Coordinates of C-alpha atoms in Angstrom, one line a residue:
Chain A
M777 CA -18.2 26.0 36.1
E778 CA -20.8 26.7 33.4
S779 CA -23.0 23.7 32.3
P780 CA -21.5 21.9 29.4
L781 CA -24.9 21.8 27.8
H782 CA -25.3 25.6 28.1
H783 CA -24.0 26.2 24.5
F784 CA -26.8 24.1 23.1
E785 CA -29.2 26.8 24.1
V786 CA -30.8 28.8 21.3
H787 CA -31.2 32.6 21.5
N788 CA -33.3 34.7 19.2
V789 CA -31.3 37.1 17.1
I790 CA -34.1 38.6 15.1
T791 CA -37.6 38.1 16.5
I792 CA -40.3 37.7 13.9
P793 CA -44.0 37.7 15.0
P794 CA -45.5 34.3 14.7
I795 CA -47.2 33.4 11.4
A796 CA -50.2 31.2 11.7
G797 CA -49.1 30.3 15.2
L798 CA -45.6 29.3 14.0
D799 CA -42.6 31.1 15.5
I800 CA -40.1 31.7 12.8
S801 CA -37.8 34.0 14.6
I802 CA -34.2 33.9 13.5
N803 CA -31.9 32.5 16.2
N804 CA -28.2 31.8 16.6
A805 CA -28.5 28.3 15.3
V806 CA -30.2 29.4 12.1
V807 CA -27.5 32.2 11.6
A808 CA -24.7 29.6 12.1
M809 CA -26.4 27.3 9.6
W810 CA -26.7 30.1 7.1
V811 CA -23.1 31.0 7.4
G812 CA -22.2 27.3 6.7
L813 CA -24.6 27.1 3.7
A814 CA -23.4 30.4 2.4
I815 CA -19.8 29.1 2.3
V816 CA -21.0 25.9 0.4
A817 CA -23.2 27.7 -2.1
G818 CA -20.7 30.6 -2.5
S819 CA -17.9 28.1 -3.3
F820 CA -20.0 26.4 -6.0
I821 CA -21.2 29.6 -7.5
L822 CA -17.7 31.1 -7.4
A823 CA -16.3 28.0 -9.2
V824 CA -19.1 28.0 -11.8
S825 CA -18.9 31.8 -12.4
R826 CA -15.1 31.4 -13.0
G827 CA -16.0 28.9 -15.7
I828 CA -15.7 25.1 -15.5
S829 CA -12.4 24.2 -17.1
P830 CA -11.6 20.8 -18.5
I831 CA -8.4 21.1 -16.4
P832 CA -9.7 21.9 -13.0
G833 CA -8.2 24.4 -10.5
K834 CA -8.0 23.8 -6.7
L835 CA -11.6 24.9 -5.9
Q836 CA -13.1 23.1 -8.9
S837 CA -11.1 20.0 -8.0
I838 CA -12.5 20.0 -4.4
L839 CA -16.1 20.5 -5.6
E840 CA -15.7 17.9 -8.3
I841 CA -14.2 15.4 -5.8
S842 CA -17.1 15.9 -3.4
L843 CA -19.7 15.6 -6.2
E844 CA -17.9 12.6 -7.7
F845 CA -17.7 11.0 -4.3
I846 CA -21.5 11.3 -3.7
R847 CA -22.3 10.4 -7.3
S848 CA -20.4 7.1 -7.0
M849 CA -22.1 6.4 -3.7
V850 CA -25.6 7.0 -5.2
Y851 CA -24.7 4.8 -8.2
E852 CA -23.6 2.1 -5.9
F853 CA -26.7 1.9 -3.8
I854 CA -29.4 3.1 -6.2
G855 CA -27.9 2.1 -9.6
E856 CA -26.6 4.4 -12.3
E857 CA -29.8 4.7 -14.4
E858 CA -32.2 5.3 -11.5
G859 CA -29.6 7.1 -9.3
K860 CA -28.8 9.9 -11.8
R861 CA -31.9 11.9 -10.8
Y862 CA -31.1 11.6 -7.1
V863 CA -27.5 12.9 -7.3
P864 CA -28.3 16.6 -6.8
F865 CA -30.6 15.9 -3.9
I866 CA -28.2 13.5 -2.1
T867 CA -25.3 15.8 -2.8
S868 CA -27.2 18.8 -1.4
L869 CA -28.1 16.8 1.7
F870 CA -24.5 15.7 2.3
L871 CA -23.2 19.3 1.9
F872 CA -26.0 20.7 4.1
I873 CA -25.3 18.3 6.9
L874 CA -21.5 18.6 6.5
A875 CA -21.7 22.4 6.5
C876 CA -23.9 22.4 9.6
N877 CA -21.6 19.9 11.4
L878 CA -18.4 21.8 10.6
I879 CA -19.6 25.3 11.2
G880 CA -20.5 24.2 14.8
L881 CA -16.9 23.5 15.5
I882 CA -16.0 27.1 15.4
P883 CA -16.1 28.4 19.0
G884 CA -19.1 30.6 19.6
S885 CA -21.0 29.0 16.7
Y886 CA -23.9 26.6 16.8
T887 CA -24.4 23.1 15.3
I888 CA -28.0 22.9 14.1
T889 CA -27.6 19.2 13.6
S890 CA -27.3 18.8 17.4
Q891 CA -31.0 19.7 17.5
L892 CA -33.1 16.5 17.5
A893 CA -36.0 18.5 16.1
V894 CA -34.0 19.3 13.0
T895 CA -32.4 15.9 12.4
A896 CA -35.9 14.3 13.0
A897 CA -37.5 16.7 10.5
F898 CA -35.0 15.6 7.8
A899 CA -35.2 11.9 8.8
V900 CA -39.0 11.9 8.7
G901 CA -38.9 13.9 5.4
I902 CA -36.6 11.3 3.9
F903 CA -38.8 8.5 5.2
F904 CA -41.9 10.0 3.5
L905 CA -39.8 10.7 0.4
T906 CA -38.9 7.0 0.2
L907 CA -42.6 6.1 0.6
V908 CA -43.5 8.5 -2.3
I909 CA -40.8 7.0 -4.5
G910 CA -41.8 3.5 -3.6
F911 CA -45.5 3.9 -4.3
G912 CA -44.8 6.1 -7.3
K913 CA -42.6 3.4 -8.9
H914 CA -44.3 0.2 -7.8
G915 CA -47.9 1.2 -6.9
M916 CA -49.5 -1.1 -4.4
H917 CA -46.8 -3.7 -5.1
F918 CA -44.6 -1.5 -3.0
L919 CA -46.2 -3.1 0.1
G920 CA -44.3 -6.2 -0.9
I921 CA -41.3 -4.6 0.8
L922 CA -42.9 -5.7 4.1
V923 CA -42.5 -9.3 3.1
P924 CA -38.9 -10.3 2.7
P925 CA -38.3 -12.8 -0.2
G926 CA -38.3 -16.5 0.7
V927 CA -40.4 -16.1 3.8
P928 CA -42.9 -19.0 4.2
K929 CA -46.6 -17.8 4.0
I930 CA -47.3 -18.9 7.5
M931 CA -44.7 -16.4 8.7
I932 CA -46.1 -13.4 6.9
P933 CA -48.5 -12.3 9.8
L934 CA -45.4 -12.2 12.0
M935 CA -43.0 -10.7 9.5
V936 CA -45.2 -7.8 8.4
P937 CA -45.4 -6.1 11.8
I938 CA -41.6 -6.7 12.3
E939 CA -40.9 -5.1 8.9
I940 CA -43.2 -2.2 9.7
I941 CA -41.3 -1.6 13.0
S942 CA -38.0 -1.9 11.1
M943 CA -39.2 0.7 8.6
L944 CA -40.3 3.0 11.3
A945 CA -37.1 2.6 13.2
R946 CA -35.2 3.9 10.2
P947 CA -36.0 7.6 10.5
I948 CA -35.7 7.3 14.3
S949 CA -32.2 5.8 14.1
L950 CA -31.2 8.3 11.3
A951 CA -32.3 11.3 13.4
V952 CA -30.9 10.1 16.8
R953 CA -27.6 9.0 15.3
L954 CA -26.7 12.4 13.9
F955 CA -28.2 14.3 16.9
A956 CA -26.4 12.1 19.5
N957 CA -23.1 12.2 17.8
M958 CA -23.1 16.0 17.4
T959 CA -24.4 16.5 20.9
A960 CA -21.9 14.1 22.5
G961 CA -18.9 15.6 20.6
H962 CA -19.7 19.1 21.6
T963 CA -20.5 18.1 25.2
V964 CA -17.1 16.4 25.5
L965 CA -15.4 19.5 24.0
A966 CA -17.4 21.8 26.4
V967 CA -16.5 19.7 29.4
L968 CA -12.8 19.6 28.5
F969 CA -12.7 23.3 27.8
G970 CA -14.5 24.0 31.0
L971 CA -11.9 22.0 32.9
A972 CA -9.1 23.8 31.2
M973 CA -10.5 27.2 32.0
T974 CA -11.4 26.5 35.6
G975 CA -8.4 24.4 36.6
P976 CA -5.1 25.8 37.7
L977 CA -2.6 26.6 34.9
W978 CA -0.3 23.7 35.8
L979 CA -3.2 21.3 35.4
G980 CA -5.3 23.2 32.9
W981 CA -3.1 22.6 29.9
L982 CA -3.9 18.9 30.0
P983 CA -7.7 19.1 29.2
F984 CA -6.9 22.0 26.8
G985 CA -4.6 19.7 24.9
F986 CA -7.4 17.1 24.8
T987 CA -9.8 19.7 23.3
I988 CA -7.4 20.1 20.4
V989 CA -7.2 16.3 19.9
I990 CA -11.0 16.0 20.3
N991 CA -11.5 18.9 17.9
G992 CA -9.6 17.0 15.2
L993 CA -11.7 13.9 16.0
E994 CA -14.9 16.0 15.8
I995 CA -13.9 17.2 12.3
A996 CA -13.6 13.5 11.2
I997 CA -16.9 12.8 13.0
A998 CA -18.6 15.7 11.1
F999 CA -17.6 14.1 7.8
I1000 CA -18.4 10.6 8.9
Q1001 CA -21.9 11.5 10.2
A1002 CA -22.7 13.4 7.1
Y1003 CA -21.5 10.4 5.1
I1004 CA -23.5 8.0 7.2
F1005 CA -26.7 10.1 6.9
T1006 CA -26.5 10.3 3.2
T1007 CA -25.4 6.7 2.7
L1008 CA -28.4 5.5 4.7
T1009 CA -30.6 7.8 2.7
C1010 CA -29.2 6.2 -0.5
V1011 CA -29.7 2.7 0.9
Y1012 CA -33.4 3.5 1.8
I1013 CA -34.1 5.0 -1.6
G1014 CA -32.3 2.1 -3.2
D1015 CA -34.4 -0.4 -1.2
V1016 CA -37.7 1.1 -2.2
I1017 CA -36.6 1.3 -5.9
K1018 CA -35.3 -2.3 -6.0
L1019 CA -37.8 -3.8 -3.5
H1020 CA -35.2 -6.0 -1.7
Chain B
M36 CA -31.0 19.3 27.9
P37 CA -31.8 22.5 26.0
Q38 CA -32.6 20.5 22.9
F39 CA -35.6 19.0 24.6
E40 CA -36.5 21.9 26.9
Q41 CA -36.7 24.8 24.4
V42 CA -39.7 23.4 22.6
S43 CA -40.7 26.9 21.4
V44 CA -37.8 27.2 19.0
F45 CA -38.5 23.8 17.3
G46 CA -40.8 25.5 14.8
S47 CA -38.3 28.1 13.8
L48 CA -35.4 25.6 13.6
I49 CA -37.4 23.1 11.5
F50 CA -38.8 25.9 9.3
W51 CA -35.5 27.6 8.6
S52 CA -33.5 24.4 8.2
V53 CA -36.0 23.0 5.7
I54 CA -36.3 26.3 3.8
S55 CA -32.5 26.7 3.8
F56 CA -32.0 23.2 2.5
G57 CA -34.6 23.8 -0.1
I58 CA -32.9 27.0 -1.3
L59 CA -29.5 25.3 -1.2
F60 CA -30.8 22.3 -3.2
F61 CA -32.5 24.6 -5.7
V62 CA -29.4 26.9 -6.2
L63 CA -27.0 24.0 -6.5
K64 CA -29.3 21.9 -8.8
K65 CA -30.1 24.9 -11.0
F66 CA -26.7 26.6 -11.2
A67 CA -23.9 24.6 -9.9
F68 CA -24.3 20.9 -10.5
P69 CA -25.2 20.8 -14.2
P70 CA -21.9 22.4 -15.5
I71 CA -19.8 20.4 -13.0
L72 CA -21.5 17.1 -13.8
E73 CA -21.3 17.9 -17.5
A74 CA -17.6 18.6 -17.1
L75 CA -17.1 15.4 -15.2
E76 CA -19.0 13.4 -17.8
M77 CA -17.1 15.1 -20.6
R78 CA -13.8 14.3 -19.0
E79 CA -14.8 10.7 -18.3
K80 CA -15.9 10.4 -22.0
K81 CA -12.6 12.0 -23.2
I82 CA -10.5 9.7 -21.0
R83 CA -12.6 6.7 -22.2
D84 CA -12.2 7.8 -25.8
D85 CA -8.5 8.5 -25.4
I86 CA -8.0 5.1 -23.9
E87 CA -9.9 3.5 -26.7
D88 CA -8.0 5.6 -29.3
S89 CA -4.7 4.6 -27.7
E90 CA -5.7 1.0 -27.7
R91 CA -6.7 1.2 -31.4
L92 CA -3.5 3.0 -32.3
K93 CA -1.5 0.4 -30.4
N94 CA -3.2 -2.4 -32.3
E95 CA -2.6 -0.6 -35.6
A96 CA 1.1 0.0 -34.6
Q97 CA 1.4 -3.7 -33.8
K98 CA -0.1 -4.6 -37.1
I99 CA 2.2 -2.2 -39.0
K100 CA 5.2 -3.5 -37.0
V101 CA 4.3 -7.1 -38.1
E102 CA 3.8 -6.0 -41.7
L103 CA 7.1 -4.1 -41.6
E104 CA 8.9 -7.1 -40.1
E105 CA 7.5 -9.3 -42.9
T106 CA 8.5 -6.7 -45.6
L107 CA 12.0 -6.5 -44.1
K108 CA 12.2 -10.3 -44.0
A109 CA 11.1 -10.4 -47.7
A110 CA 13.6 -7.7 -48.6
H111 CA 16.4 -9.6 -46.8
G112 CA 15.4 -12.7 -48.8
K113 CA 15.3 -10.7 -52.0
A114 CA 18.7 -9.1 -51.3
E115 CA 20.2 -12.5 -50.6
T116 CA 18.8 -13.9 -53.8
I117 CA 20.2 -10.9 -55.7
I118 CA 23.6 -11.3 -54.1
Q119 CA 23.6 -15.1 -54.9
L120 CA 22.6 -14.3 -58.5
A121 CA 25.4 -11.7 -58.8
H122 CA 27.8 -14.1 -57.3
D123 CA 26.8 -16.8 -59.8
E124 CA 26.9 -14.4 -62.7
S125 CA 30.4 -13.1 -61.7
K126 CA 31.6 -16.7 -61.3
K127 CA 30.2 -17.6 -64.8
A128 CA 31.9 -14.5 -66.3
Q129 CA 35.1 -15.4 -64.6
E130 CA 35.0 -18.9 -65.9
K131 CA 34.1 -17.7 -69.4
S132 CA 37.0 -15.2 -69.3
L133 CA 39.4 -17.9 -68.1
Q134 CA 38.3 -20.2 -70.9
E135 CA 38.7 -17.5 -73.5
T136 CA 42.1 -16.6 -72.2
E137 CA 43.2 -20.3 -72.2
A138 CA 41.9 -20.7 -75.7
K139 CA 43.8 -17.6 -76.8
V140 CA 46.9 -18.9 -75.1
R141 CA 46.5 -22.2 -76.8
Q142 CA 46.0 -20.5 -80.2
I143 CA 49.1 -18.3 -79.6
Q144 CA 51.1 -21.4 -78.6
K145 CA 49.9 -23.2 -81.7
D146 CA 50.7 -20.3 -83.9
A147 CA 54.1 -20.1 -82.3
E148 CA 54.7 -23.8 -82.9
Q149 CA 53.6 -23.4 -86.5
E150 CA 55.9 -20.5 -87.0
V151 CA 58.8 -22.4 -85.4
L152 CA 58.1 -25.3 -87.8
N153 CA 57.9 -23.0 -90.7
S154 CA 61.1 -21.3 -89.8
R155 CA 62.7 -24.7 -89.3
S156 CA 61.7 -25.9 -92.7
K157 CA 62.8 -22.7 -94.2
L158 CA 66.1 -22.9 -92.4
L159 CA 66.6 -26.5 -93.4
Q160 CA 65.9 -25.6 -97.1
E161 CA 68.4 -22.9 -96.9
V162 CA 70.9 -25.1 -95.2
R163 CA 70.2 -27.7 -97.9
N164 CA 70.7 -25.3 -100.7
Y165 CA 73.8 -23.9 -99.1
A166 CA 75.2 -27.3 -98.5
A167 CA 74.4 -28.4 -102.0
A168 CA 76.2 -25.5 -103.5
L169 CA 79.0 -25.9 -101.1
T170 CA 79.3 -29.6 -101.8
I171 CA 79.2 -29.1 -105.6
A172 CA 81.8 -26.4 -105.4
S173 CA 84.1 -28.3 -103.1
T174 CA 83.6 -31.6 -104.9
E175 CA 84.3 -29.9 -108.3
K176 CA 87.3 -28.4 -106.8
F177 CA 88.3 -31.6 -105.1
L178 CA 87.9 -33.9 -108.0
K179 CA 89.0 -31.3 -110.5
K180 CA 86.8 -32.8 -112.9
A181 CA 83.5 -31.8 -114.4
L182 CA 80.6 -34.0 -113.7
D183 CA 77.4 -34.3 -115.8
D184 CA 74.2 -33.1 -114.6
N185 CA 72.8 -36.4 -113.4
D186 CA 75.9 -37.3 -111.5
K187 CA 75.8 -33.8 -109.9
K188 CA 72.3 -34.1 -108.9
K189 CA 72.7 -37.6 -107.4
L190 CA 75.8 -36.5 -105.6
V191 CA 74.1 -33.5 -104.3
E192 CA 71.1 -35.4 -103.0
E193 CA 73.4 -37.9 -101.2
S194 CA 75.3 -35.0 -99.7
I195 CA 72.1 -33.3 -98.6
E196 CA 70.7 -36.4 -97.1
Q197 CA 73.8 -36.9 -95.2
V198 CA 73.9 -33.3 -94.0
V199 CA 70.2 -33.4 -93.0
K200 CA 70.7 -36.7 -91.1
E201 CA 73.6 -35.2 -89.4
L202 CA 71.6 -32.1 -88.4
E203 CA 68.7 -34.1 -87.1
K204 CA 71.0 -36.3 -85.1
R205 CA 72.5 -33.2 -83.6
Q206 CA 69.1 -31.7 -82.9
R207 CA 67.9 -34.8 -81.1
N208 CA 71.0 -34.8 -79.0

């Protein structure tokens, strides 16, 4: 039986010579991601090129619902006035993660969000973005975020390191949560499918049936994880804007 | 786990995912989101305006309804007053007409009574004349003697009185 982790391996599709020591060869994970993103971007461009109607069609309705869903989430955590400028970024982030999560469920495809390097890059990027927003909005007062309101002065030397650890844990948890969920789901699917393929027919249908159920579950998880990632991004941005 | 073992692809994965996200963000922000967000906001505004309009129209309709009810009530009151006035007027006219008719009847009755009295007097005079002539003639014949004018007259008056009394007596009976 093939290793259930085998399908997490990345293979180069187009090899590009390293630029400044950085290997940017196009691999199967990147191709799968591009397919997902092409569907997302293509849907939006198709809907817009058809013309946005006051009475929406099916495609426009789906896109409007997704946009409205994210917009209301942004307004809830960041506030309407401040949140308006972040709606495009947060929506793009949600659609990016959702497309990557979902495209990986197609057999033979790849989930780029099951790569910790990718989720960590986004999580760290968001972490630095929150720092930029925080310092940009509050200047040095932003450091006040390390002191929760109502803490006695004597406790500050203890609270500041705790808050720093808490802040640093945010990108780690953000990255690991998405990576672990995607990896676990696909591993379970691979194990069940491996069992179905290797077992005798009279027994093999059982794990195969489970793969169908788990696939349904994975679709839900793909949505939930994209939602959690973007919700936490909103919460972190909201925190640095409101300072507690 | 391949995700930790294939370190050499990290650069490529991070590079392309960040670049791809950047392009997606740019494309959507530049071309897709503005018209959709605008449409959403316009629809929200339209719905809000429509609701406000309907609220306003509802209030106006309520106001008009109250006014109409008041007008209707006033019209009912006016109609009742007019009916009452007409009723009173007709009653008055009826009473006047009745009084006039009664007066007319009374006048006719009075005229009739007067005529009866006149006829009676005339008749009595005729009877008296006739009786006088009859009495003179029969008395002359009966006595076979001529009387002077004074005796005639006296006798006639006595006869007439007697006849009148007799007639009145009969009439009473």
